[in-house]
PDB file of C-alpha atoms in Angstrom:
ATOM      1  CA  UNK W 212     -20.048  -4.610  17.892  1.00  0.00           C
ATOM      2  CA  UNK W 213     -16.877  -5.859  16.759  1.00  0.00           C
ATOM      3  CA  UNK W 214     -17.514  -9.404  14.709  1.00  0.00           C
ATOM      4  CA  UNK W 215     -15.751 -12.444  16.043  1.00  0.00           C
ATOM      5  CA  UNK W 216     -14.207 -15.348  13.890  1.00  0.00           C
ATOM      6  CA  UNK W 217     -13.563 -19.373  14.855  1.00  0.00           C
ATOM      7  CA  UNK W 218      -9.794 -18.011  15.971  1.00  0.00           C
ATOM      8  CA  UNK W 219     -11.653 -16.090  19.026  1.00  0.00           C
ATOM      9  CA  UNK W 220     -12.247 -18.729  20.395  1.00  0.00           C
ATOM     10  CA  UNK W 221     -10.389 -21.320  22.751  1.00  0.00           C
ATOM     11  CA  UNK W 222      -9.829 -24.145  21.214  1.00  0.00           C
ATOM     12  CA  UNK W 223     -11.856 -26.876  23.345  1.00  0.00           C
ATOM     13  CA  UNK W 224     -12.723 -30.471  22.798  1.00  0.00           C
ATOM     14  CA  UNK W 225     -16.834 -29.666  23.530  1.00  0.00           C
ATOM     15  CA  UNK W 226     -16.795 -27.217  20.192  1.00  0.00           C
ATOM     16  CA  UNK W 227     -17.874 -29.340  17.306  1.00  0.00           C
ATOM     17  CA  UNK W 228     -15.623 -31.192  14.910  1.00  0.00           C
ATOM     18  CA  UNK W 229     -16.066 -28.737  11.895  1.00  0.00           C
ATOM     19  CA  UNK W 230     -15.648 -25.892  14.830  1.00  0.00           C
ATOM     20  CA  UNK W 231     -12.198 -26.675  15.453  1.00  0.00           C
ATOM     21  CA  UNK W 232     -11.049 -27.586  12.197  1.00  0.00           C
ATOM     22  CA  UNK W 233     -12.308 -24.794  10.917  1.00  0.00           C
ATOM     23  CA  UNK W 234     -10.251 -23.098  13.825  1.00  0.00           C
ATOM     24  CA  UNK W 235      -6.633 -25.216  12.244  1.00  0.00           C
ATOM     25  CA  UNK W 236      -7.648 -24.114   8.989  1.00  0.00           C
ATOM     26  CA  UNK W 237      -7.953 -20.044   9.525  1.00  0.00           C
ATOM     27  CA  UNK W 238      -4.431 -20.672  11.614  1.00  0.00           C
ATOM     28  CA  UNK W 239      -3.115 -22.146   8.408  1.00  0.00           C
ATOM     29  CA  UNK W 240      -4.729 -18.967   6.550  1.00  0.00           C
ATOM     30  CA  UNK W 241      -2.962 -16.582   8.797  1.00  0.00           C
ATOM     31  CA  UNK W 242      -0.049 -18.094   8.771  1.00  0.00           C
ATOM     32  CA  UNK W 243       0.162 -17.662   5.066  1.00  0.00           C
ATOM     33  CA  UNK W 244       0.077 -21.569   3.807  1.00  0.00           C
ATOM     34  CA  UNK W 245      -2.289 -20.019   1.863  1.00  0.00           C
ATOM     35  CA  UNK W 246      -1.446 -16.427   0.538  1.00  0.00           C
ATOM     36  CA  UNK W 247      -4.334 -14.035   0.481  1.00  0.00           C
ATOM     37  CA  UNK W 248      -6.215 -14.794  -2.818  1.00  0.00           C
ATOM     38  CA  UNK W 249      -4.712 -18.224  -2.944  1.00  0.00           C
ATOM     39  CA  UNK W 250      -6.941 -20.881  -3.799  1.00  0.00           C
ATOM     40  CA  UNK W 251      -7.693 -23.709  -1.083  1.00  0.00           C
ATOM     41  CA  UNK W 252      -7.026 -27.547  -1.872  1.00  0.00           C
ATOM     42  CA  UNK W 253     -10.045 -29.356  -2.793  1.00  0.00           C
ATOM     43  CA  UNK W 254     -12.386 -30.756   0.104  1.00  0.00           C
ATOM     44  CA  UNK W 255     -11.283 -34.339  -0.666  1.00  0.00           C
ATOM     45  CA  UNK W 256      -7.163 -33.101  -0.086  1.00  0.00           C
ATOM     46  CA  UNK W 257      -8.580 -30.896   3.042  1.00  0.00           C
ATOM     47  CA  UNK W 258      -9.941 -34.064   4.359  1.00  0.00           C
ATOM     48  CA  UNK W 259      -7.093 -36.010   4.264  1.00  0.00           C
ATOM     49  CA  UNK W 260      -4.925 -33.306   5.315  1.00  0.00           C
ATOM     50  CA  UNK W 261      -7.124 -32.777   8.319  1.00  0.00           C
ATOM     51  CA  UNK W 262      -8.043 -36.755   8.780  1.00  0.00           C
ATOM     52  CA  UNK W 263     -11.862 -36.346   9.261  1.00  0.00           C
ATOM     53  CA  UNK W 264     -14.967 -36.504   6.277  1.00  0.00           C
ATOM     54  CA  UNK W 265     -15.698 -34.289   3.888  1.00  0.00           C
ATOM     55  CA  UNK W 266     -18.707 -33.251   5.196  1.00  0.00           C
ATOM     56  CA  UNK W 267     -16.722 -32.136   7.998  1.00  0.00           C
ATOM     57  CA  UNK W 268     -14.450 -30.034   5.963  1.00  0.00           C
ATOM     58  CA  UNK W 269     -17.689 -28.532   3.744  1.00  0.00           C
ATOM     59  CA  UNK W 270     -19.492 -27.674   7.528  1.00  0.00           C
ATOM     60  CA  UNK W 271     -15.771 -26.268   8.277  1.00  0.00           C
ATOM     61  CA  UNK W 272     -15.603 -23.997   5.085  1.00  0.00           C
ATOM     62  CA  UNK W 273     -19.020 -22.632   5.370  1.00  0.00           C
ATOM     63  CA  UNK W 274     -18.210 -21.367   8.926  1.00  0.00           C
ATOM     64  CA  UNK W 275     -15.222 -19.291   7.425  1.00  0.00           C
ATOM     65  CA  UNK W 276     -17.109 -18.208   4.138  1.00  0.00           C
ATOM     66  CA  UNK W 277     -20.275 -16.654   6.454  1.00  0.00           C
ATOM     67  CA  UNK W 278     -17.310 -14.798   8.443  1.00  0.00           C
ATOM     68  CA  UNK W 279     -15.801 -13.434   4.841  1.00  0.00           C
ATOM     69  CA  UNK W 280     -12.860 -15.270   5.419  1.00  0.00           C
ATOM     70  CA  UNK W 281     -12.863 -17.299   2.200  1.00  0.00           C
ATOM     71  CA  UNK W 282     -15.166 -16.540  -0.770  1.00  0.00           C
ATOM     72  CA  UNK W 283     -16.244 -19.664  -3.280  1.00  0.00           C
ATOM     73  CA  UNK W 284     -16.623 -19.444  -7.147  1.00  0.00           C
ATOM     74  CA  UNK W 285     -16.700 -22.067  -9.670  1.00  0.00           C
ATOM     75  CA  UNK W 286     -12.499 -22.312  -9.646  1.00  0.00           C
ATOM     76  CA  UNK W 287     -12.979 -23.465  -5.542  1.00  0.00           C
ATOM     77  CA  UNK W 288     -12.336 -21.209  -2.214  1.00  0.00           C
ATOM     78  CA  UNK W 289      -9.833 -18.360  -2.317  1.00  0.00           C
ATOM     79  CA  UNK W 290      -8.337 -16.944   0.992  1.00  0.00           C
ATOM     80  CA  UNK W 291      -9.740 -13.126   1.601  1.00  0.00           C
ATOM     81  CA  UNK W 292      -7.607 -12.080   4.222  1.00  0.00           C
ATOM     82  CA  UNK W 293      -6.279  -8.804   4.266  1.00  0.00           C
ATOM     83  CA  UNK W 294      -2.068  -9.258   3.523  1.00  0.00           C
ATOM     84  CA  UNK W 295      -0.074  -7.863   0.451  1.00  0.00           C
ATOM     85  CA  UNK W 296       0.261 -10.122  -2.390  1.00  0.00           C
ATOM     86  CA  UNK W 297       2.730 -13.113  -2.986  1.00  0.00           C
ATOM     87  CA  UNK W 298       5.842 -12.421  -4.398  1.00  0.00           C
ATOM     88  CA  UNK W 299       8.344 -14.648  -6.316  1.00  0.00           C
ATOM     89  CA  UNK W 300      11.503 -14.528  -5.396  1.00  0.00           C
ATOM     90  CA  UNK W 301      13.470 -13.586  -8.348  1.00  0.00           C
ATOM     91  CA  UNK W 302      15.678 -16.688  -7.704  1.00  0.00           C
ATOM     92  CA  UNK W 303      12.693 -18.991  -8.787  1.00  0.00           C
ATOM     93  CA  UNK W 304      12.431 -18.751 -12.821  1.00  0.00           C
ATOM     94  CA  UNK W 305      11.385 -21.595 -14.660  1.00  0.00           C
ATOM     95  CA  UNK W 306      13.186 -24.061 -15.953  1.00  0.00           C
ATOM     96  CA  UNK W 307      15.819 -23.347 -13.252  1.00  0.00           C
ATOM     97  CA  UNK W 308      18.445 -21.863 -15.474  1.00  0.00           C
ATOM     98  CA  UNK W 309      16.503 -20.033 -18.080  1.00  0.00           C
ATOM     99  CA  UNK W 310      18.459 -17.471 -19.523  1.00  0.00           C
ATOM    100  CA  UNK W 311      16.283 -13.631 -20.419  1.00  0.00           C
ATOM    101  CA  UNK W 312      16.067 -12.839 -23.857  1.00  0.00           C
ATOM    102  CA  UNK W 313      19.527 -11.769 -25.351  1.00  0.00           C
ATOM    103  CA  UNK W 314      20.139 -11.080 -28.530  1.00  0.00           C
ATOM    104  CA  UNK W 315      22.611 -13.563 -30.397  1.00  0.00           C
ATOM    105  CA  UNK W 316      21.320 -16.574 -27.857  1.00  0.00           C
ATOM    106  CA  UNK W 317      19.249 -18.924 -29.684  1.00  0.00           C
ATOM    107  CA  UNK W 318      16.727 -20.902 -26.767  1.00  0.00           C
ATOM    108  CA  UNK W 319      14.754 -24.022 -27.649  1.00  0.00           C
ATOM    109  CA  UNK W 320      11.591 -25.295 -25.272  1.00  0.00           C
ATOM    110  CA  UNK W 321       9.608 -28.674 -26.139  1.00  0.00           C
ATOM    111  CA  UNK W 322       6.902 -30.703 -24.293  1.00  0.00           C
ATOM    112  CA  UNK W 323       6.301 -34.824 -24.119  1.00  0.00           C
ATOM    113  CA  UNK W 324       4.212 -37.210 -22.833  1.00  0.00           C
ATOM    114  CA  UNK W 325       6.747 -39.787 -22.041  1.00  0.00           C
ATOM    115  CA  UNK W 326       8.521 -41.590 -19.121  1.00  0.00           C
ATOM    116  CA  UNK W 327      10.609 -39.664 -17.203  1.00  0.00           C
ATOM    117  CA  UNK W 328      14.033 -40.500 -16.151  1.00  0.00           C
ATOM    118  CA  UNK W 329      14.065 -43.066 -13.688  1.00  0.00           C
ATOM    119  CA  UNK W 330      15.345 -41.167 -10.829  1.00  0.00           C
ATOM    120  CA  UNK W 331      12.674 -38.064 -11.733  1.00  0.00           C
ATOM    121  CA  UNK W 332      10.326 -40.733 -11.403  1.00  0.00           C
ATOM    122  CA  UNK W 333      11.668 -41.824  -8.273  1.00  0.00           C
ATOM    123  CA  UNK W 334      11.798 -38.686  -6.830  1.00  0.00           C
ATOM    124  CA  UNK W 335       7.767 -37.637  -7.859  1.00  0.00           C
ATOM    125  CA  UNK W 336       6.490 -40.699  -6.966  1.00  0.00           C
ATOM    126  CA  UNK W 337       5.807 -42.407 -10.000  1.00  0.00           C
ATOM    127  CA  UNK W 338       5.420 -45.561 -10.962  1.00  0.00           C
ATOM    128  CA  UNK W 339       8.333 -46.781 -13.382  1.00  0.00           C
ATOM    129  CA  UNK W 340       7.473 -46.033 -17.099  1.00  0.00           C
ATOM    130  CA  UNK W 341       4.270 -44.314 -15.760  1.00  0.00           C
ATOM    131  CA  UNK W 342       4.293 -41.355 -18.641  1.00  0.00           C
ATOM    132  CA  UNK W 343       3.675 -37.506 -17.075  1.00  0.00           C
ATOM    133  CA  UNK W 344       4.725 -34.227 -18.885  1.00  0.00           C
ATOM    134  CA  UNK W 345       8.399 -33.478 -19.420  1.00  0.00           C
ATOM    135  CA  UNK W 346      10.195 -30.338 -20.427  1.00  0.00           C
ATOM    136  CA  UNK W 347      13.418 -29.872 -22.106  1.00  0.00           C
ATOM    137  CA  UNK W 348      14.996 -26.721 -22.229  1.00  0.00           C
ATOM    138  CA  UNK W 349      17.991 -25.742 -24.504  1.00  0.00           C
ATOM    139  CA  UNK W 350      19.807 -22.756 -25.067  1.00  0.00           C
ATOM    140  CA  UNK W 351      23.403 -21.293 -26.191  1.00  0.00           C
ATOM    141  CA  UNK W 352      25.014 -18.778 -28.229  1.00  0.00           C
ATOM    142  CA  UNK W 353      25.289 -17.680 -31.730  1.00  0.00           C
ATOM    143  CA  UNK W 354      28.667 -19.009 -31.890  1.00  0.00           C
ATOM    144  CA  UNK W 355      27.990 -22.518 -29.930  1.00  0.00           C
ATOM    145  CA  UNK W 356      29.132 -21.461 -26.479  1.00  0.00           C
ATOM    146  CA  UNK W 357      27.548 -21.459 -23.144  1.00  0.00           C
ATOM    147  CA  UNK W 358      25.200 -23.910 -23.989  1.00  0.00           C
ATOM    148  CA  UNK W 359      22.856 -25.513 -21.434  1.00  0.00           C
ATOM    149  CA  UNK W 360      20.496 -27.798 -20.982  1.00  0.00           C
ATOM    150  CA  UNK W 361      17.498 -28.449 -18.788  1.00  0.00           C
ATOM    151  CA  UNK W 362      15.047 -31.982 -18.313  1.00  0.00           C
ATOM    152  CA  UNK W 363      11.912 -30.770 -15.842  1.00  0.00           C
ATOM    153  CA  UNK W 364       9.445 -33.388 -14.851  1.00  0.00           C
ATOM    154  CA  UNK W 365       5.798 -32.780 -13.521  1.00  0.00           C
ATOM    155  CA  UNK W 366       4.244 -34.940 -10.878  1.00  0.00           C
ATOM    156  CA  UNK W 367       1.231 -36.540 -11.018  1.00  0.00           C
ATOM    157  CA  UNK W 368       0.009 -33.433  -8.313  1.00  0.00           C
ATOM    158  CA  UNK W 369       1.149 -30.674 -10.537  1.00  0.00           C
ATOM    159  CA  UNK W 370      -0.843 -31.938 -13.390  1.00  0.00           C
ATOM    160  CA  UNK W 371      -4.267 -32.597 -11.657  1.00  0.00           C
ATOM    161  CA  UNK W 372      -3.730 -29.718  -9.164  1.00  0.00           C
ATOM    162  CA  UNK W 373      -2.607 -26.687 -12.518  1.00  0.00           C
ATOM    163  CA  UNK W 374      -4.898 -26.403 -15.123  1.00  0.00           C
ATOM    164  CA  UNK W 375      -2.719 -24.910 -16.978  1.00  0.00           C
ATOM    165  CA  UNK W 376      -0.233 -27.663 -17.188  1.00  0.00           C
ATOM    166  CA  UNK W 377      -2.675 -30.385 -17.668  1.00  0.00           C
ATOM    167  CA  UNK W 378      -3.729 -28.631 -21.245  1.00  0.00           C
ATOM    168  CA  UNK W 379      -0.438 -29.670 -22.509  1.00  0.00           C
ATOM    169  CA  UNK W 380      -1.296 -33.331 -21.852  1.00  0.00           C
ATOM    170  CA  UNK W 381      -2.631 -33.290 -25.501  1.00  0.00           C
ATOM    171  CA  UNK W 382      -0.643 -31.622 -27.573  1.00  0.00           C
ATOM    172  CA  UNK W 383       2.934 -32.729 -25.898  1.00  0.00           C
ATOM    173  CA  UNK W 384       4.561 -33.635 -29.311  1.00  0.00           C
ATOM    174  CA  UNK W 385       8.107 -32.397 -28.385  1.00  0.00           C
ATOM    175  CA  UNK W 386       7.689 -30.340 -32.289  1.00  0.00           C
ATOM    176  CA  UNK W 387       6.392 -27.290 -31.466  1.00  0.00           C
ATOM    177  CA  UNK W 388       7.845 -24.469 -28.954  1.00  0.00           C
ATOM    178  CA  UNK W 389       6.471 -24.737 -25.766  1.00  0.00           C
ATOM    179  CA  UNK W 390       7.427 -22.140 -23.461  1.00  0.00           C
ATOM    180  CA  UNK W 391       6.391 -23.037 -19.816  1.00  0.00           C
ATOM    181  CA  UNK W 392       8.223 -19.900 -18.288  1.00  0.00           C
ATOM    182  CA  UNK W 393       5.086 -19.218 -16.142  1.00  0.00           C
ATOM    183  CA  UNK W 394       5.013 -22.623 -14.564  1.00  0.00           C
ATOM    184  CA  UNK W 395       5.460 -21.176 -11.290  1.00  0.00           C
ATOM    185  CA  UNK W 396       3.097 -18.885 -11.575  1.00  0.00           C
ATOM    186  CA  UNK W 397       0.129 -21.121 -12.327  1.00  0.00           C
ATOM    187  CA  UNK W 398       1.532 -23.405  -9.492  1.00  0.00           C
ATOM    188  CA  UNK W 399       0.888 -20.170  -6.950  1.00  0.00           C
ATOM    189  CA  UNK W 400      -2.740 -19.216  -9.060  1.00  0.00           C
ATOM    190  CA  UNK W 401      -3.651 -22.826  -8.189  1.00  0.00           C
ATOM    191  CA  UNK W 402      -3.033 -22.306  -4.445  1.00  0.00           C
ATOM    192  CA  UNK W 403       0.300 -23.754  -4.147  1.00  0.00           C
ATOM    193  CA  UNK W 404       2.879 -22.648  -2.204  1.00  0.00           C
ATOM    194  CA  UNK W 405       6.117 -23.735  -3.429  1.00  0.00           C
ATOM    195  CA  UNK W 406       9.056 -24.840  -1.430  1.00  0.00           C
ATOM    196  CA  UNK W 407      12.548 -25.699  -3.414  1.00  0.00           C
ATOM    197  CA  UNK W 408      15.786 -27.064  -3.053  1.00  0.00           C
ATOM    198  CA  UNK W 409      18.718 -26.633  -5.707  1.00  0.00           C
ATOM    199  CA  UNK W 410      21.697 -29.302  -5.342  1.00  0.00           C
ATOM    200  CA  UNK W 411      24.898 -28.550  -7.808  1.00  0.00           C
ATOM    201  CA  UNK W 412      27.689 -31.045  -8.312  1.00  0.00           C
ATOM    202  CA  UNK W 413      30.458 -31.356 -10.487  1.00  0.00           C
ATOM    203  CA  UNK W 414      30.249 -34.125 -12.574  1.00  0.00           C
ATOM    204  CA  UNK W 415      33.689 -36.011 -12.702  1.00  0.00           C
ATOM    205  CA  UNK W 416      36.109 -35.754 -16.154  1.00  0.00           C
ATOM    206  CA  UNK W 417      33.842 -32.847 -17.435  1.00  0.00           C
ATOM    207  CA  UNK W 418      34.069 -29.299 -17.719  1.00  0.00           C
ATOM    208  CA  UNK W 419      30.334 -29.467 -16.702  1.00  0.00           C
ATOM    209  CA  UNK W 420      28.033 -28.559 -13.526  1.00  0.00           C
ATOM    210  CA  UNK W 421      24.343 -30.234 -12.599  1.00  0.00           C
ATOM    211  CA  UNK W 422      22.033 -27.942 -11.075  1.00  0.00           C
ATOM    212  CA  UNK W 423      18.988 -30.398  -9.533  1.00  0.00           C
ATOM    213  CA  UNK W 424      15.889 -28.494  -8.214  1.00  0.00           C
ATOM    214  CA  UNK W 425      12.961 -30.093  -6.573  1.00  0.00           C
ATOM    215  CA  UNK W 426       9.780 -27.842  -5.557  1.00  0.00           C
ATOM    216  CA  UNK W 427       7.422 -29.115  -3.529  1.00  0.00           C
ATOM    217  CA  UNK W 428       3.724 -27.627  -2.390  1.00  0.00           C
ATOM    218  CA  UNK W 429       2.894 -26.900   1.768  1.00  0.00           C
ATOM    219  CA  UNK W 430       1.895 -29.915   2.139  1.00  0.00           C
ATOM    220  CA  UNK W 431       5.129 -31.578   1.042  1.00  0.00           C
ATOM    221  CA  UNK W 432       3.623 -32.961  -2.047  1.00  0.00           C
ATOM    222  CA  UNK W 433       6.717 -33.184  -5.220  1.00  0.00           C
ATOM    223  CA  UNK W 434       5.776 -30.691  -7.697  1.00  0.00           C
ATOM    224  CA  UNK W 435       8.756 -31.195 -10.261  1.00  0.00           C
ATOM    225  CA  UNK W 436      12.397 -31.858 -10.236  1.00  0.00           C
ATOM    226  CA  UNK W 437      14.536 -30.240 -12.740  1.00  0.00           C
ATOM    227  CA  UNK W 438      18.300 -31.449 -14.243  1.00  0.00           C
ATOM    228  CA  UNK W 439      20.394 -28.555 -15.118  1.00  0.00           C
ATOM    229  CA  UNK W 440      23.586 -28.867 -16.825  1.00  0.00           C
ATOM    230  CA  UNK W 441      25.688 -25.937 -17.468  1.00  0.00           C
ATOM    231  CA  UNK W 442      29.381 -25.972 -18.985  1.00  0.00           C
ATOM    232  CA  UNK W 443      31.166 -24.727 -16.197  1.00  0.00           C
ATOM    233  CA  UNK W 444      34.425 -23.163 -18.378  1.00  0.00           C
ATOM    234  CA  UNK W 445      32.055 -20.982 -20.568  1.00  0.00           C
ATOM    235  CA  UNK W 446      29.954 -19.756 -17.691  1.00  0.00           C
ATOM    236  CA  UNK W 447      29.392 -18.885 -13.942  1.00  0.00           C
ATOM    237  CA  UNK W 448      26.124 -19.859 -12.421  1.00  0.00           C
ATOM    238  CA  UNK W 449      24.436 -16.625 -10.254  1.00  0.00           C
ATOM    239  CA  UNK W 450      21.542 -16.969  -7.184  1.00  0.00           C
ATOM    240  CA  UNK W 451      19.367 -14.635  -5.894  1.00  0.00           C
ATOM    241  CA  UNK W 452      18.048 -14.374  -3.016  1.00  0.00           C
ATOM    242  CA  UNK W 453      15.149 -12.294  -1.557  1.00  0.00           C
ATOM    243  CA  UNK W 454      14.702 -12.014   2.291  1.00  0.00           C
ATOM    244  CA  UNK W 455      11.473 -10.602   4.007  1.00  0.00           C
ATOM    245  CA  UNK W 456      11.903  -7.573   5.822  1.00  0.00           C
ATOM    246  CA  UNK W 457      12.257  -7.112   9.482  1.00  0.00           C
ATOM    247  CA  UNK W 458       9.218  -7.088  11.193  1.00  0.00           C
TER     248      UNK W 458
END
C-alpha cells in the first residue's frame, strides 16, 4: 500500500490546526523554500511565520518527521525530500567583488565589532550605533592598480541564525586576516535561502563605480548589504548568471 503524506489530503477547515499547517509547511518543502537537506527555522520563527503557538508548530513537525519528510538532530530539522542539491550560482561570491587568487594581486580581509554605516544600518534594521559584525575587503595589484574595496555588514538575523558567523563576534579585532569567502555557504548550511539584489552607480567627479548588494533569506529577512567600489578606468566589472534548465 502506497503511504500517504499531509499533501494527500484536501485541505479542509475540520482537519486540525497542526494538520493543515503541517500541510503549508510540506508545500513550502516542495516548493524548495527549503532545499532538500536544508535546515528548517526554529519553532519560535515557524510560529510566527505561520501565526499560531509553538506547540502547534512542534504537533505540525512531528506529523512530517513520522512520514520521513524531515529528520531532527541536535543542529534542528533538515528537509529529506528527494531533489538534487542546491547550487550557487557562480554570480554569488562573497564579498561581492572578490577577486580568485592571482598571482601579483595582493588581497586584504578584516573583521569588527563596530557600528555600521548608517545607511547599512538602515537597511538591516538596526538600531543606530547598535554594533554587529562588519567586513572590509581590499585588494589590488602589485603595481597599485585595480584596486577595490568592499564594506559588508551582517544583520542581527545572520548572526543568530549562522553559527559560523556568530564565532567571529569574539575575536573581531580588524588585525588578523579574516577570510569570510564561505559566508554564503554557511548562510545555505543554516537553511537559508538567499535572495540578492546588486545596484551599480557611478559616483559623480570620479573615475569610480559602487556595486551595492543586499541578500535577503525566504522569508524576506536582510541578511547583509555590501558597498563595492571599483575604479572604473583600471577595470570592467563581469556578471554571471546561471538559469535552471527547461523543465
Amino acid at each position: 500500500m502506497a503511504r500517504t503524506t499531509p499533501h494527500d489530503h484536501p485541505l479542509t477547515d475540520a482537519q486540525p490546526l497542526y494538520s493543515r499547517i503541517a500541510v503549508e509547511l510540506l508545500g513550502e518543502l516542495t516548493d524548495g523554500t527549503v532545499p532538500p537537506g536544508g535546515r528548517l527555522p526554529g519553532e519560535r520563527r515557524l510560529a510566527e511565520h505561520f501565526g499560531v503557538s509553538r506547540e502547534t508548530v512542534r504537533q505540525a513537525l512531528e506529523v512530517l518527521r513520522r512520514d520521513g519528510l524531515i529528520t531532527t538532530d541536535r543542529r534542528g530539522s533538515h528537509a529529506t525530500l528527494p531533489g538534487p542539491p542546491a547550487r550557487s550560482p557562480s554570480s554569488l561570491t562573497f564579498p561581492v567583488g572578490a577577486r580568485a587568487a592571482v598571482p601579483g594581486t595582493v588581497d586584504r580581509a578584516t573583521v569588527t565589532w563596530e557600528a555600521p554605516p548608517p545607511e547599512h544600518a538602515e537597511a538591516l534594521g538596526l538600531a543606530p550605533h547598535r554594533p554587529t559584525l562588519v567586513h572590509r575587503y581590499e585588494s589590488a595589484t602589485a603595481d597599485g592598480r585595480g584596486r577595490r574595496s568592499a564594506v559588508t555588514s551582517f544583520s542581527a538575523v545572520a548572526l543568530a541564525e549562522v553559527e559560523e558567523l556568530a564565532r567571529y563576534r569574539d575575536r573581531a579585532r580588524g588585525v588578523a586576516a579574516a577570510q569570510l569567502r564561505r559566508a554564503y555557504d554557511w548562510m545555505r548550511s543554516a537553511g537559508l535561502t538567499l535572495h540578492h539584489r546588486d545596484s551599480i552607480t557611478r559616483l559623480a567627479g570620479a573615475p569610480t563605480v559602487r556595486v551595492t548588494r543586499r541578500v535577503h533569506d525566504q522569508y524576506a529577512r536582510p541578511l547583509e548589504i555590501t558597498d563595492l567600489l571599483v575604479d572604473a578606468q583600471q577595470e570592467a566589472l563581469v556578471y554571471e548568471f546561471t538559469l535552471p534548465a527547461a523543465a
